[in-house]
Structure formats: C-alpha cells, structure tokens
PDB file of C-alpha atoms in Angstrom:
ATOM      1  CA  MET A   1      -1.755 -24.095   1.659  1.00 59.00           C
ATOM      2  CA  VAL A   2       1.705 -25.132   2.882  1.00 67.00           C
ATOM      3  CA  GLU A   3       3.133 -24.182  -0.514  1.00 66.00           C
ATOM      4  CA  PHE A   4       1.491 -20.754  -0.208  1.00 58.00           C
ATOM      5  CA  ILE A   5       2.989 -20.213   3.260  1.00 66.00           C
ATOM      6  CA  VAL A   6       6.487 -21.234   2.159  1.00 71.00           C
ATOM      7  CA  THR A   7       6.450 -19.417  -1.188  1.00 70.00           C
ATOM      8  CA  GLU A   8       4.701 -16.213  -0.167  1.00 60.00           C
ATOM      9  CA  GLY A   9       6.338 -16.147   3.271  1.00 67.00           C
ATOM     10  CA  THR A  10       9.826 -16.403   1.776  1.00 75.00           C
ATOM     11  CA  LEU A  11       9.040 -13.898  -0.969  1.00 67.00           C
ATOM     12  CA  LEU A  12       7.533 -11.399   1.459  1.00 62.00           C
ATOM     13  CA  ALA A  13      10.372 -11.745   3.977  1.00 72.00           C
ATOM     14  CA  LEU A  14      12.990 -11.184   1.251  1.00 76.00           C
ATOM     15  CA  LEU A  15      11.034  -8.282  -0.208  1.00 64.00           C
ATOM     16  CA  PHE A  16      10.525  -6.750   3.230  1.00 65.00           C
ATOM     17  CA  PHE A  17      14.244  -7.069   4.045  1.00 77.00           C
ATOM     18  CA  GLY A  18      15.294  -5.699   0.652  1.00 75.00           C
ATOM     19  CA  ILE A  19      13.050  -2.657   0.894  1.00 61.00           C
ATOM     20  CA  ALA A  20      14.054  -1.970   4.507  1.00 65.00           C
ATOM     21  CA  PHE A  21      17.721  -2.184   3.445  1.00 76.00           C
ATOM     22  CA  ALA A  22      17.178   0.176   0.512  1.00 71.00           C
ATOM     23  CA  VAL A  23      15.289   2.652   2.692  1.00 60.00           C
ATOM     24  CA  ALA A  24      18.019   2.641   5.356  1.00 66.00           C
ATOM     25  CA  LEU A  25      20.704   3.090   2.707  1.00 69.00           C
ATOM     26  CA  LEU A  26      18.909   5.935   0.953  1.00 63.00           C
ATOM     27  CA  GLN A  27      18.118   7.709   4.206  1.00 59.00           C
ATOM     28  CA  GLN A  28      21.813   7.936   5.048  1.00 62.00           C
ATOM     29  CA  GLY A  29      22.576   9.746   1.827  1.00 57.00           C
ATOM     30  CA  LEU A  30      19.332  11.482   0.957  1.00 55.00           C
ATOM     31  CA  GLY A  31      17.276  11.565   4.139  1.00 52.00           C
ATOM     32  CA  ASN A  32      17.955  15.142   5.242  1.00 55.00           C
ATOM     33  CA  LYS A  33      17.900  16.498   1.700  1.00 59.00           C
ATOM     34  CA  LEU A  34      14.567  14.815   1.024  1.00 57.00           C
ATOM     35  CA  ASN A  35      13.063  16.024   4.278  1.00 55.00           C
ATOM     36  CA  ASP A  36      14.307  19.558   3.645  1.00 57.00           C
ATOM     37  CA  ALA A  37      12.712  19.452   0.185  1.00 61.00           C
ATOM     38  CA  LEU A  38       9.406  18.170   1.569  1.00 58.00           C
ATOM     39  CA  GLY A  39       9.534  20.769   4.318  1.00 54.00           C
ATOM     40  CA  LYS A  40       9.629  23.529   1.733  1.00 65.00           C
ATOM     41  CA  THR A  41       6.464  22.356  -0.001  1.00 76.00           C
ATOM     42  CA  SER A  42       2.845  22.630   1.015  1.00 83.00           C
ATOM     43  CA  LEU A  43       0.914  19.605   2.230  1.00 89.00           C
ATOM     44  CA  GLU A  44      -0.876  19.456  -1.108  1.00 91.00           C
ATOM     45  CA  THR A  45       2.343  19.503  -3.144  1.00 90.00           C
ATOM     46  CA  GLY A  46       3.962  16.940  -0.851  1.00 88.00           C
ATOM     47  CA  ALA A  47       0.950  14.653  -1.234  1.00 91.00           C
ATOM     48  CA  VAL A  48       1.140  14.886  -5.026  1.00 92.00           C
ATOM     49  CA  LEU A  49       4.848  14.040  -4.916  1.00 87.00           C
ATOM     50  CA  ALA A  50       4.154  11.095  -2.586  1.00 86.00           C
ATOM     51  CA  ALA A  51       1.411   9.795  -4.884  1.00 89.00           C
ATOM     52  CA  THR A  52       3.778  10.034  -7.838  1.00 85.00           C
ATOM     53  CA  ALA A  53       6.435   8.112  -5.911  1.00 79.00           C
ATOM     54  CA  GLY A  54       3.843   5.532  -4.894  1.00 78.00           C
ATOM     55  CA  ALA A  55       2.695   5.092  -8.479  1.00 78.00           C
ATOM     56  CA  VAL A  56       6.164   4.114  -9.695  1.00 69.00           C
ATOM     57  CA  THR A  57       7.001   1.759  -6.802  1.00 67.00           C
ATOM     58  CA  PRO A  58       5.627  -1.754  -7.372  1.00 57.00           C
ATOM     59  CA  PHE A  59       5.090  -2.490  -3.676  1.00 60.00           C
ATOM     60  CA  CYS A  60       2.352  -4.686  -2.282  1.00 62.00           C
ATOM     61  CA  SER A  61       0.522  -3.521   0.831  1.00 63.00           C
ATOM     62  CA  CYS A  62       2.885  -5.265   3.265  1.00 66.00           C
ATOM     63  CA  SER A  63       6.111  -4.081   1.682  1.00 68.00           C
ATOM     64  CA  THR A  64       5.102  -0.430   1.984  1.00 78.00           C
ATOM     65  CA  VAL A  65       5.360  -0.721   5.782  1.00 79.00           C
ATOM     66  CA  PRO A  66       9.185  -0.441   6.076  1.00 76.00           C
ATOM     67  CA  VAL A  67       9.100   2.556   3.731  1.00 76.00           C
ATOM     68  CA  LEU A  68       6.323   4.114   5.796  1.00 84.00           C
ATOM     69  CA  SER A  69       8.266   3.458   9.002  1.00 81.00           C
ATOM     70  CA  GLY A  70      11.338   5.143   7.548  1.00 77.00           C
ATOM     71  CA  MET A  71       9.336   8.174   6.437  1.00 80.00           C
ATOM     72  CA  LEU A  72       7.721   8.548   9.860  1.00 84.00           C
ATOM     73  CA  ARG A  73      11.030   8.195  11.678  1.00 79.00           C
ATOM     74  CA  SER A  74      12.445  10.888   9.406  1.00 74.00           C
ATOM     75  CA  ARG A  75       9.500  13.078  10.471  1.00 78.00           C
ATOM     76  CA  VAL A  76       8.047  13.540   6.998  1.00 82.00           C
ATOM     77  CA  ARG A  77       4.633  15.166   7.343  1.00 87.00           C
ATOM     78  CA  PHE A  78       1.988  12.586   8.177  1.00 91.00           C
ATOM     79  CA  GLY A  79      -0.383  13.423   5.307  1.00 93.00           C
ATOM     80  CA  VAL A  80       2.455  12.850   2.856  1.00 90.00           C
ATOM     81  CA  CYS A  81       3.260   9.499   4.487  1.00 90.00           C
ATOM     82  CA  PHE A  82      -0.392   8.418   4.372  1.00 94.00           C
ATOM     83  CA  THR A  83      -0.642   9.359   0.699  1.00 93.00           C
ATOM     84  CA  PHE A  84       2.309   7.114  -0.089  1.00 88.00           C
ATOM     85  CA  LEU A  85       0.815   4.283   1.988  1.00 90.00           C
ATOM     86  CA  ILE A  86      -2.407   4.490  -0.041  1.00 91.00           C
ATOM     87  CA  SER A  87      -0.989   5.205  -3.482  1.00 90.00           C
ATOM     88  CA  SER A  88       1.771   2.601  -3.660  1.00 83.00           C
ATOM     89  CA  PRO A  89      -0.561  -0.424  -3.830  1.00 82.00           C
ATOM     90  CA  VAL A  90      -3.720   1.381  -5.072  1.00 88.00           C
ATOM     91  CA  ILE A  91      -2.103   2.865  -8.185  1.00 86.00           C
ATOM     92  CA  ASN A  92      -1.487  -0.733  -9.102  1.00 79.00           C
ATOM     93  CA  GLU A  93       0.754  -1.642 -12.025  1.00 75.00           C
ATOM     94  CA  GLY A  94      -0.980  -5.011 -12.396  1.00 75.00           C
ATOM     95  CA  VAL A  95      -4.421  -3.440 -12.774  1.00 85.00           C
ATOM     96  CA  LEU A  96      -2.946  -0.910 -15.196  1.00 84.00           C
ATOM     97  CA  LEU A  97      -1.488  -3.682 -17.373  1.00 79.00           C
ATOM     98  CA  VAL A  98      -4.807  -5.561 -17.365  1.00 82.00           C
ATOM     99  CA  LEU A  99      -6.632  -2.422 -18.492  1.00 89.00           C
ATOM    100  CA  LEU A 100      -4.097  -1.814 -21.270  1.00 86.00           C
ATOM    101  CA  ARG A 101      -4.309  -5.451 -22.353  1.00 81.00           C
ATOM    102  CA  GLU A 102      -8.072  -5.965 -22.178  1.00 84.00           C
ATOM    103  CA  TYR A 103      -9.426  -2.443 -22.762  1.00 90.00           C
ATOM    104  CA  SER A 104      -7.712   0.756 -23.902  1.00 90.00           C
ATOM    105  CA  VAL A 105      -5.245   3.502 -23.059  1.00 91.00           C
ATOM    106  CA  ALA A 106      -8.165   5.852 -22.353  1.00 94.00           C
ATOM    107  CA  ILE A 107      -9.616   3.566 -19.669  1.00 94.00           C
ATOM    108  CA  ALA A 108      -6.145   3.016 -18.179  1.00 91.00           C
ATOM    109  CA  THR A 109      -5.769   6.799 -18.004  1.00 94.00           C
ATOM    110  CA  VAL A 110      -9.070   7.071 -16.134  1.00 95.00           C
ATOM    111  CA  PHE A 111      -7.756   4.551 -13.618  1.00 95.00           C
ATOM    112  CA  LEU A 112      -4.519   6.467 -13.074  1.00 93.00           C
ATOM    113  CA  PHE A 113      -6.292   9.803 -12.653  1.00 96.00           C
ATOM    114  CA  VAL A 114      -8.952   8.519 -10.230  1.00 96.00           C
ATOM    115  CA  ALA A 115      -6.528   6.432  -8.162  1.00 95.00           C
ATOM    116  CA  GLY A 116      -4.056   9.309  -7.922  1.00 95.00           C
ATOM    117  CA  ALA A 117      -6.719  11.855  -6.966  1.00 97.00           C
ATOM    118  CA  LEU A 118      -8.098   9.558  -4.255  1.00 97.00           C
ATOM    119  CA  SER A 119      -4.632   8.917  -2.811  1.00 95.00           C
ATOM    120  CA  VAL A 120      -3.843  12.619  -2.610  1.00 96.00           C
ATOM    121  CA  GLY A 121      -7.292  13.452  -1.274  1.00 97.00           C
ATOM    122  CA  PHE A 122      -7.154  10.944   1.556  1.00 96.00           C
ATOM    123  CA  GLY A 123      -3.622  12.006   2.520  1.00 95.00           C
ATOM    124  CA  ILE A 124      -4.715  15.634   2.826  1.00 96.00           C
ATOM    125  CA  LEU A 125      -7.941  14.681   4.633  1.00 96.00           C
ATOM    126  CA  VAL A 126      -6.345  12.582   7.403  1.00 95.00           C
ATOM    127  CA  ASP A 127      -3.693  15.245   7.919  1.00 95.00           C
ATOM    128  CA  ARG A 128      -6.282  18.018   8.260  1.00 95.00           C
ATOM    129  CA  MET A 129      -8.287  15.837  10.666  1.00 95.00           C
ATOM    130  CA  GLY A 130      -5.251  15.530  12.950  1.00 93.00           C
ATOM    131  CA  MET A 131      -5.098  11.739  12.631  1.00 94.00           C
ATOM    132  CA  ALA A 132      -1.327  11.877  13.201  1.00 92.00           C
ATOM    133  CA  ARG A 133      -2.085  11.777  16.923  1.00 93.00           C
ATOM    134  CA  PHE A 134      -2.850   8.068  16.504  1.00 94.00           C
ATOM    135  CA  VAL A 135       0.669   7.182  15.321  1.00 92.00           C
ATOM    136  CA  ARG A 136       2.376   5.002  17.931  1.00 84.00           C
ATOM    137  CA  LEU A 137       5.847   4.972  16.354  1.00 67.00           C
ATOM    138  CA  ALA A 138       8.565   5.245  18.988  1.00 53.00           C
ATOM    139  CA  GLY A 139      11.945   6.891  18.622  1.00 46.00           C
ATOM    140  CA  THR A 140      10.942   9.730  16.318  1.00 42.00           C
ATOM    141  CA  GLY A 141      12.529  12.285  18.609  1.00 40.00           C
ATOM    142  CA  GLY A 142       9.479  14.508  18.835  1.00 40.00           C
ATOM    143  CA  ASP A 143       5.747  14.851  18.435  1.00 42.00           C
ATOM    144  CA  ILE A 144       4.862  13.108  15.196  1.00 44.00           C
ATOM    145  CA  GLU A 145       1.625  15.097  14.962  1.00 46.00           C
ATOM    146  CA  ASP A 146       3.562  18.290  14.264  1.00 43.00           C
ATOM    147  CA  ALA A 147       6.219  16.667  12.096  1.00 39.00           C
ATOM    148  CA  VAL A 148       6.966  18.305   8.791  1.00 37.00           C
ATOM    149  CA  ARG A 149      10.670  17.822   8.232  1.00 37.00           C
ATOM    150  CA  VAL A 150      14.086  17.372   9.777  1.00 35.00           C
ATOM    151  CA  THR A 151      16.371  20.260   9.019  1.00 37.00           C
ATOM    152  CA  SER A 152      19.919  19.486   8.048  1.00 39.00           C
ATOM    153  CA  THR A 153      22.484  20.865  10.454  1.00 41.00           C
ATOM    154  CA  GLY A 154      26.194  21.345  10.044  1.00 42.00           C
ATOM    155  CA  GLY A 155      28.278  20.582   7.014  1.00 43.00           C
ATOM    156  CA  PRO A 156      28.183  17.420   4.972  1.00 45.00           C
ATOM    157  CA  SER A 157      30.041  14.444   6.373  1.00 49.00           C
ATOM    158  CA  VAL A 158      31.581  11.715   4.281  1.00 57.00           C
ATOM    159  CA  VAL A 159      30.729   8.224   5.522  1.00 61.00           C
ATOM    160  CA  PRO A 160      32.522   5.303   3.852  1.00 72.00           C
ATOM    161  CA  TRP A 161      30.259   3.242   1.584  1.00 73.00           C
ATOM    162  CA  GLY A 162      31.062   0.025   3.452  1.00 78.00           C
ATOM    163  CA  VAL A 163      29.949   1.550   6.753  1.00 74.00           C
ATOM    164  CA  ARG A 164      26.691   2.698   5.185  1.00 75.00           C
ATOM    165  CA  VAL A 165      26.004  -0.777   3.804  1.00 82.00           C
ATOM    166  CA  ARG A 166      26.740  -2.475   7.137  1.00 82.00           C
ATOM    167  CA  PHE A 167      24.482  -0.045   8.966  1.00 77.00           C
ATOM    168  CA  ALA A 168      21.691  -0.552   6.414  1.00 77.00           C
ATOM    169  CA  LEU A 169      22.006  -4.335   6.723  1.00 83.00           C
ATOM    170  CA  MET A 170      21.773  -4.163  10.507  1.00 83.00           C
ATOM    171  CA  ALA A 171      18.801  -1.781  10.341  1.00 73.00           C
ATOM    172  CA  ALA A 172      17.003  -4.002   7.817  1.00 74.00           C
ATOM    173  CA  TRP A 173      17.655  -7.128   9.878  1.00 82.00           C
ATOM    174  CA  SER A 174      16.379  -5.411  13.013  1.00 76.00           C
ATOM    175  CA  GLU A 175      13.222  -4.284  11.181  1.00 66.00           C
ATOM    176  CA  LEU A 176      12.616  -7.782   9.803  1.00 72.00           C
ATOM    177  CA  ARG A 177      13.307  -9.483  13.138  1.00 77.00           C
ATOM    178  CA  THR A 178      10.848  -7.311  15.049  1.00 69.00           C
ATOM    179  CA  SER A 179       8.234  -7.677  12.297  1.00 62.00           C
ATOM    180  CA  ALA A 180       8.693 -11.434  11.763  1.00 71.00           C
ATOM    181  CA  PRO A 181       5.983 -12.563  14.239  1.00 70.00           C
ATOM    182  CA  TYR A 182       3.488 -10.182  12.659  1.00 57.00           C
ATOM    183  CA  LEU A 183       4.432 -11.382   9.185  1.00 60.00           C
ATOM    184  CA  ALA A 184       4.125 -15.040  10.211  1.00 69.00           C
ATOM    185  CA  ILE A 185       0.659 -14.601  11.693  1.00 59.00           C
ATOM    186  CA  GLY A 186      -0.532 -12.599   8.726  1.00 53.00           C
ATOM    187  CA  ILE A 187       0.784 -15.065   6.149  1.00 61.00           C
ATOM    188  CA  ALA A 188      -0.825 -17.975   8.027  1.00 66.00           C
ATOM    189  CA  VAL A 189      -4.207 -16.258   8.008  1.00 55.00           C
ATOM    190  CA  GLY A 190      -3.743 -15.270   4.377  1.00 51.00           C
ATOM    191  CA  ALA A 191      -2.966 -18.885   3.493  1.00 60.00           C
ATOM    192  CA  LEU A 192      -6.219 -20.029   5.072  1.00 59.00           C
ATOM    193  CA  ILE A 193      -8.165 -17.530   3.000  1.00 50.00           C
ATOM    194  CA  PHE A 194      -6.202 -18.393  -0.139  1.00 54.00           C
ATOM    195  CA  GLY A 195      -6.753 -22.106   0.349  1.00 58.00           C
ATOM    196  CA  TYR A 196     -10.439 -22.103   1.218  1.00 56.00           C
ATOM    197  CA  VAL A 197     -11.951 -19.198  -0.734  1.00 55.00           C
ATOM    198  CA  PRO A 198     -11.977 -20.226  -4.426  1.00 59.00           C
ATOM    199  CA  GLN A 199     -12.243 -17.785  -7.308  1.00 59.00           C
ATOM    200  CA  ASP A 200     -15.549 -19.389  -8.307  1.00 69.00           C
ATOM    201  CA  ALA A 201     -17.091 -18.238  -5.020  1.00 70.00           C
ATOM    202  CA  ILE A 202     -15.984 -14.691  -5.761  1.00 67.00           C
ATOM    203  CA  ALA A 203     -17.317 -14.857  -9.311  1.00 66.00           C
ATOM    204  CA  GLN A 204     -20.711 -16.095  -8.087  1.00 73.00           C
ATOM    205  CA  LEU A 205     -21.184 -12.928  -6.035  1.00 76.00           C
ATOM    206  CA  GLN A 206     -22.245 -11.109  -9.207  1.00 73.00           C
ATOM    207  CA  HIS A 207     -25.447 -13.151  -9.254  1.00 76.00           C
ATOM    208  CA  GLN A 208     -26.333 -12.079  -5.712  1.00 80.00           C
ATOM    209  CA  PHE A 209     -25.616  -8.345  -5.763  1.00 84.00           C
ATOM    210  CA  PRO A 210     -26.829  -5.961  -8.479  1.00 79.00           C
ATOM    211  CA  GLY A 211     -24.959  -3.069 -10.090  1.00 80.00           C
ATOM    212  CA  VAL A 212     -22.932  -0.722  -7.934  1.00 88.00           C
ATOM    213  CA  LEU A 213     -23.618  -2.805  -4.832  1.00 92.00           C
ATOM    214  CA  LEU A 214     -21.501  -5.603  -6.303  1.00 91.00           C
ATOM    215  CA  ILE A 215     -18.551  -3.212  -6.665  1.00 94.00           C
ATOM    216  CA  LEU A 216     -18.787  -2.260  -2.992  1.00 94.00           C
ATOM    217  CA  VAL A 217     -19.132  -5.914  -1.946  1.00 91.00           C
ATOM    218  CA  MET A 218     -16.079  -6.900  -4.013  1.00 89.00           C
ATOM    219  CA  ALA A 219     -14.092  -4.058  -2.413  1.00 93.00           C
ATOM    220  CA  ILE A 220     -15.004  -5.391   1.038  1.00 93.00           C
ATOM    221  CA  VAL A 221     -14.363  -9.021   0.053  1.00 87.00           C
ATOM    222  CA  GLY A 222     -10.865  -8.091  -1.113  1.00 86.00           C
ATOM    223  CA  LEU A 223      -9.830  -6.606   2.239  1.00 87.00           C
ATOM    224  CA  PRO A 224      -8.430  -9.717   3.965  1.00 81.00           C
ATOM    225  CA  PHE A 225      -6.672 -11.131   0.904  1.00 77.00           C
ATOM    226  CA  TYR A 226      -2.950 -10.775   0.354  1.00 72.00           C
ATOM    227  CA  VAL A 227      -2.325 -10.083  -3.342  1.00 70.00           C
ATOM    228  CA  ASN A 228       1.157  -9.135  -4.509  1.00 63.00           C
ATOM    229  CA  ALA A 229       2.047  -7.557  -7.830  1.00 59.00           C
ATOM    230  CA  THR A 230       2.658 -10.900  -9.564  1.00 57.00           C
ATOM    231  CA  MET A 231      -0.763 -12.274  -8.567  1.00 66.00           C
ATOM    232  CA  VAL A 232      -2.895  -9.377  -9.822  1.00 69.00           C
ATOM    233  CA  ILE A 233      -2.838 -10.128 -13.569  1.00 68.00           C
ATOM    234  CA  PRO A 234      -3.708 -13.878 -13.465  1.00 71.00           C
ATOM    235  CA  ILE A 235      -6.479 -13.272 -10.913  1.00 74.00           C
ATOM    236  CA  ALA A 236      -7.908 -10.454 -13.024  1.00 78.00           C
ATOM    237  CA  VAL A 237      -7.811 -12.524 -16.213  1.00 75.00           C
ATOM    238  CA  ALA A 238      -9.452 -15.474 -14.418  1.00 73.00           C
ATOM    239  CA  LEU A 239     -12.287 -13.341 -13.039  1.00 78.00           C
ATOM    240  CA  LEU A 240     -12.854 -11.542 -16.342  1.00 80.00           C
ATOM    241  CA  SER A 241     -12.979 -14.898 -18.136  1.00 75.00           C
ATOM    242  CA  LYS A 242     -15.759 -15.966 -15.759  1.00 74.00           C
ATOM    243  CA  GLY A 243     -17.816 -13.020 -16.905  1.00 79.00           C
ATOM    244  CA  VAL A 244     -17.205 -10.645 -13.996  1.00 83.00           C
ATOM    245  CA  ALA A 245     -17.254  -7.017 -15.180  1.00 88.00           C
ATOM    246  CA  ILE A 246     -14.196  -4.784 -14.947  1.00 91.00           C
ATOM    247  CA  GLY A 247     -15.674  -2.590 -12.183  1.00 93.00           C
ATOM    248  CA  PRO A 248     -16.049  -5.383  -9.589  1.00 91.00           C
ATOM    249  CA  VAL A 249     -12.763  -6.978 -10.674  1.00 89.00           C
ATOM    250  CA  ALA A 250     -10.855  -3.708 -10.275  1.00 92.00           C
ATOM    251  CA  ALA A 251     -12.520  -3.027  -6.915  1.00 93.00           C
ATOM    252  CA  PHE A 252     -11.529  -6.474  -5.632  1.00 89.00           C
ATOM    253  CA  LEU A 253      -7.923  -6.233  -6.832  1.00 87.00           C
ATOM    254  CA  VAL A 254      -7.354  -2.669  -5.638  1.00 91.00           C
ATOM    255  CA  SER A 255      -8.742  -3.591  -2.219  1.00 91.00           C
ATOM    256  CA  ALA A 256      -6.739  -6.826  -2.028  1.00 85.00           C
ATOM    257  CA  ALA A 257      -3.534  -5.063  -3.095  1.00 82.00           C
ATOM    258  CA  GLY A 258      -4.215  -2.019  -0.932  1.00 83.00           C
ATOM    259  CA  THR A 259      -4.713  -3.846   2.338  1.00 84.00           C
ATOM    260  CA  SER A 260      -4.583  -7.349   3.781  1.00 77.00           C
ATOM    261  CA  ILE A 261      -4.561  -9.093   7.118  1.00 78.00           C
ATOM    262  CA  PRO A 262      -0.731  -9.296   7.076  1.00 75.00           C
ATOM    263  CA  GLU A 263      -0.528  -5.544   6.475  1.00 79.00           C
ATOM    264  CA  MET A 264      -3.074  -4.762   9.197  1.00 84.00           C
ATOM    265  CA  ILE A 265      -0.990  -6.749  11.669  1.00 82.00           C
ATOM    266  CA  LEU A 266       2.153  -4.877  10.616  1.00 82.00           C
ATOM    267  CA  LEU A 267       0.431  -1.491  10.732  1.00 87.00           C
ATOM    268  CA  ALA A 268      -0.694  -2.209  14.283  1.00 86.00           C
ATOM    269  CA  LYS A 269       2.956  -1.604  15.242  1.00 83.00           C
ATOM    270  CA  LEU A 270       2.771   1.930  13.862  1.00 89.00           C
ATOM    271  CA  PHE A 271      -0.884   2.981  14.101  1.00 92.00           C
ATOM    272  CA  ARG A 272      -3.476   2.946  16.847  1.00 93.00           C
ATOM    273  CA  ALA A 273      -6.896   1.467  16.092  1.00 93.00           C
ATOM    274  CA  PRO A 274      -8.628   4.650  14.793  1.00 94.00           C
ATOM    275  CA  LEU A 275      -5.891   5.172  12.222  1.00 94.00           C
ATOM    276  CA  VAL A 276      -5.911   1.516  11.140  1.00 93.00           C
ATOM    277  CA  VAL A 277      -9.680   1.787  10.643  1.00 94.00           C
ATOM    278  CA  SER A 278      -9.214   5.031   8.696  1.00 94.00           C
ATOM    279  CA  HIS A 279      -6.763   3.265   6.413  1.00 94.00           C
ATOM    280  CA  VAL A 280      -9.210   0.417   5.773  1.00 94.00           C
ATOM    281  CA  VAL A 281     -12.031   2.871   5.045  1.00 95.00           C
ATOM    282  CA  ALA A 282      -9.791   4.800   2.644  1.00 96.00           C
ATOM    283  CA  ILE A 283      -8.962   1.603   0.762  1.00 94.00           C
ATOM    284  CA  VAL A 284     -12.605   0.465   0.537  1.00 95.00           C
ATOM    285  CA  VAL A 285     -13.766   3.883  -0.660  1.00 96.00           C
ATOM    286  CA  SER A 286     -10.898   4.116  -3.161  1.00 96.00           C
ATOM    287  CA  ALA A 287     -11.543   0.622  -4.525  1.00 95.00           C
ATOM    288  CA  THR A 288     -15.278   1.299  -4.832  1.00 96.00           C
ATOM    289  CA  VAL A 289     -14.874   4.658  -6.565  1.00 97.00           C
ATOM    290  CA  ILE A 290     -12.244   3.222  -8.928  1.00 96.00           C
ATOM    291  CA  GLY A 291     -14.555   0.304  -9.742  1.00 95.00           C
ATOM    292  CA  ILE A 292     -17.483   2.635 -10.472  1.00 96.00           C
ATOM    293  CA  ALA A 293     -15.293   4.905 -12.607  1.00 96.00           C
ATOM    294  CA  LEU A 294     -13.967   1.995 -14.670  1.00 95.00           C
ATOM    295  CA  GLU A 295     -17.441   0.509 -15.082  1.00 92.00           C
ATOM    296  CA  TRP A 296     -18.607   3.848 -16.454  1.00 93.00           C
ATOM    297  CA  ALA A 297     -15.528   4.238 -18.654  1.00 93.00           C
ATOM    298  CA  ALA A 298     -15.907   0.726 -20.108  1.00 89.00           C
ATOM    299  CA  ARG A 299     -19.459   1.601 -21.212  1.00 88.00           C
ATOM    300  CA  PHE A 300     -18.959   5.061 -22.626  1.00 87.00           C
ATOM    301  CA  ILE A 301     -15.305   5.401 -23.710  1.00 81.00           C
TER     302      ILE A 301
END
C-alpha cells in the first residue's frame, strides 16, 4: 500500500503539474483563438470537437481536472467542457488496445462509436438542463452559466517565450499546490481500496449477479478505484483470464478510468454536489451501456 501511495502519488502529481503547465502555456498562445472558434460553433458541434479531443488525450480521470479548470476559466461553453471531462477517460485507449488485441477491429469500432456518442450526448444534456449553475469556479470574470466564449480584443501582442514559460510554471505550481491536499486524501483512499480489494473478489461477482445486472454492478464497483492508462491493460487481461466476460470487464474499466475518489475530491473544488452526482451518474450509465454494447458485439460480430 505504501508503494502504491509513493508510486501513484508521485506519478499523479507530476502528470497533474505537466498537464497544468501545458494548458497554461497553450492558453497564452491559443486561448482566445480557440474560444473564438468554439464560440462560432453550435453546442452540438462543440461537443463533437470536445469528444474528439478527449479521445486522443490519454488522460486519467484526475488529470483531466486541470484541463477542465482551464476550459472553464476561459469561459468555454459548459456542455463542451463536460463532454471533454467525460470523453477523455471514457474513450479509453487501454480498453481500445485490449479490444484490438483480444477481439477485433469491428468490436473496437463499436466501442469508439458508443463511447463517443455517450460523451457527446451527456455534454449536450447537462448543458440543456442548465447544470452550469452548479459550477463553483471562482475568477471566471462572469456568469459561467451563460459562458460560450471569450472574444479576442485588440491586436495581437508578442510575449517573449521565456515569459510565457515562467508564467505557465507559476500557474501550474499554484494549481498543484492548491490541489495537493485533495490529491493526497484521494490517493490515500485509493491505496486502501487497491490494497484490500483483490481482483479475485471482483472476478467472483460474476457468480452472484446474472447477465446485464453484472455489467451494472461492475460499473458501480469501478467507481471508487483509481485506474490510470498504464493499469488498464494488465487489469483487463487478468480479469479476462479469470473468465470474466468482456462486457463486465469493459464496464469496470471504463467506470474506474472515468471517475475515482481522487477525482471526486478534486472536482469538489469546481462543482457543487448536484453536478458531481450528475458526473457520477453519467459515468455509470456510460460504462453500463458500453459494457452491454460490447457484450452484444462479442456474440454477434
């Protein structure tokens, strides 16, 4: 358990800092242009673009938080932000590689289509429901509920590269420092789960719950786990080798990658309780639907 805390804590802190640094650096050069571009698209188009961006970014659930924070502070429309939050870990590269390795390109394609459609759908849904009112992010310079974009004003200004880097480093350090207590608590809880919930116990669930119910149970069981991109493949192979079907395995891994106790603690900085709950529900539903779709595809494709 101590090894988990040290290894995963260090890895997550470095990843968190690196992503926060990259976001701060990119926002200085591309922030207004990106926001202007998003502001010229519909919610639906923006959600599709966000899902595409999420699909190609190998972020775990926790490391999406600094990106999400940067998007919200730049006043990108909330539905677009939520789509990215869902899609980045749910359209999971590890699950995709397992499907390509153990099954076929056709089944992997089913996974990509279903995961992408769910991410876009939930982003549009929470936006239409007005869930942006539950964002607690400070310093956005306006009502986040009505945020669509920040319009560029004035001519372009040339900022020396060194100044940009120093600013990005300071911004990343500030983000990490304020998030460190939340990360520490989350990693500690995750270590307890990792150390005392063996894979055998998860595999044995298939003998207690029949059919589709097992997929839903595995999606719920995966919620508190912290699973990063490097952990997905060995866990999947281990569960499949124990005879667990692809549907429950995919549901567990999508849920575990899509949310975790560390991420919930971090999101509590940005979201009020109703929005945190909405995020959890979106992940459980996505994981369950993906599991059912893959179970069907494995039988008939």
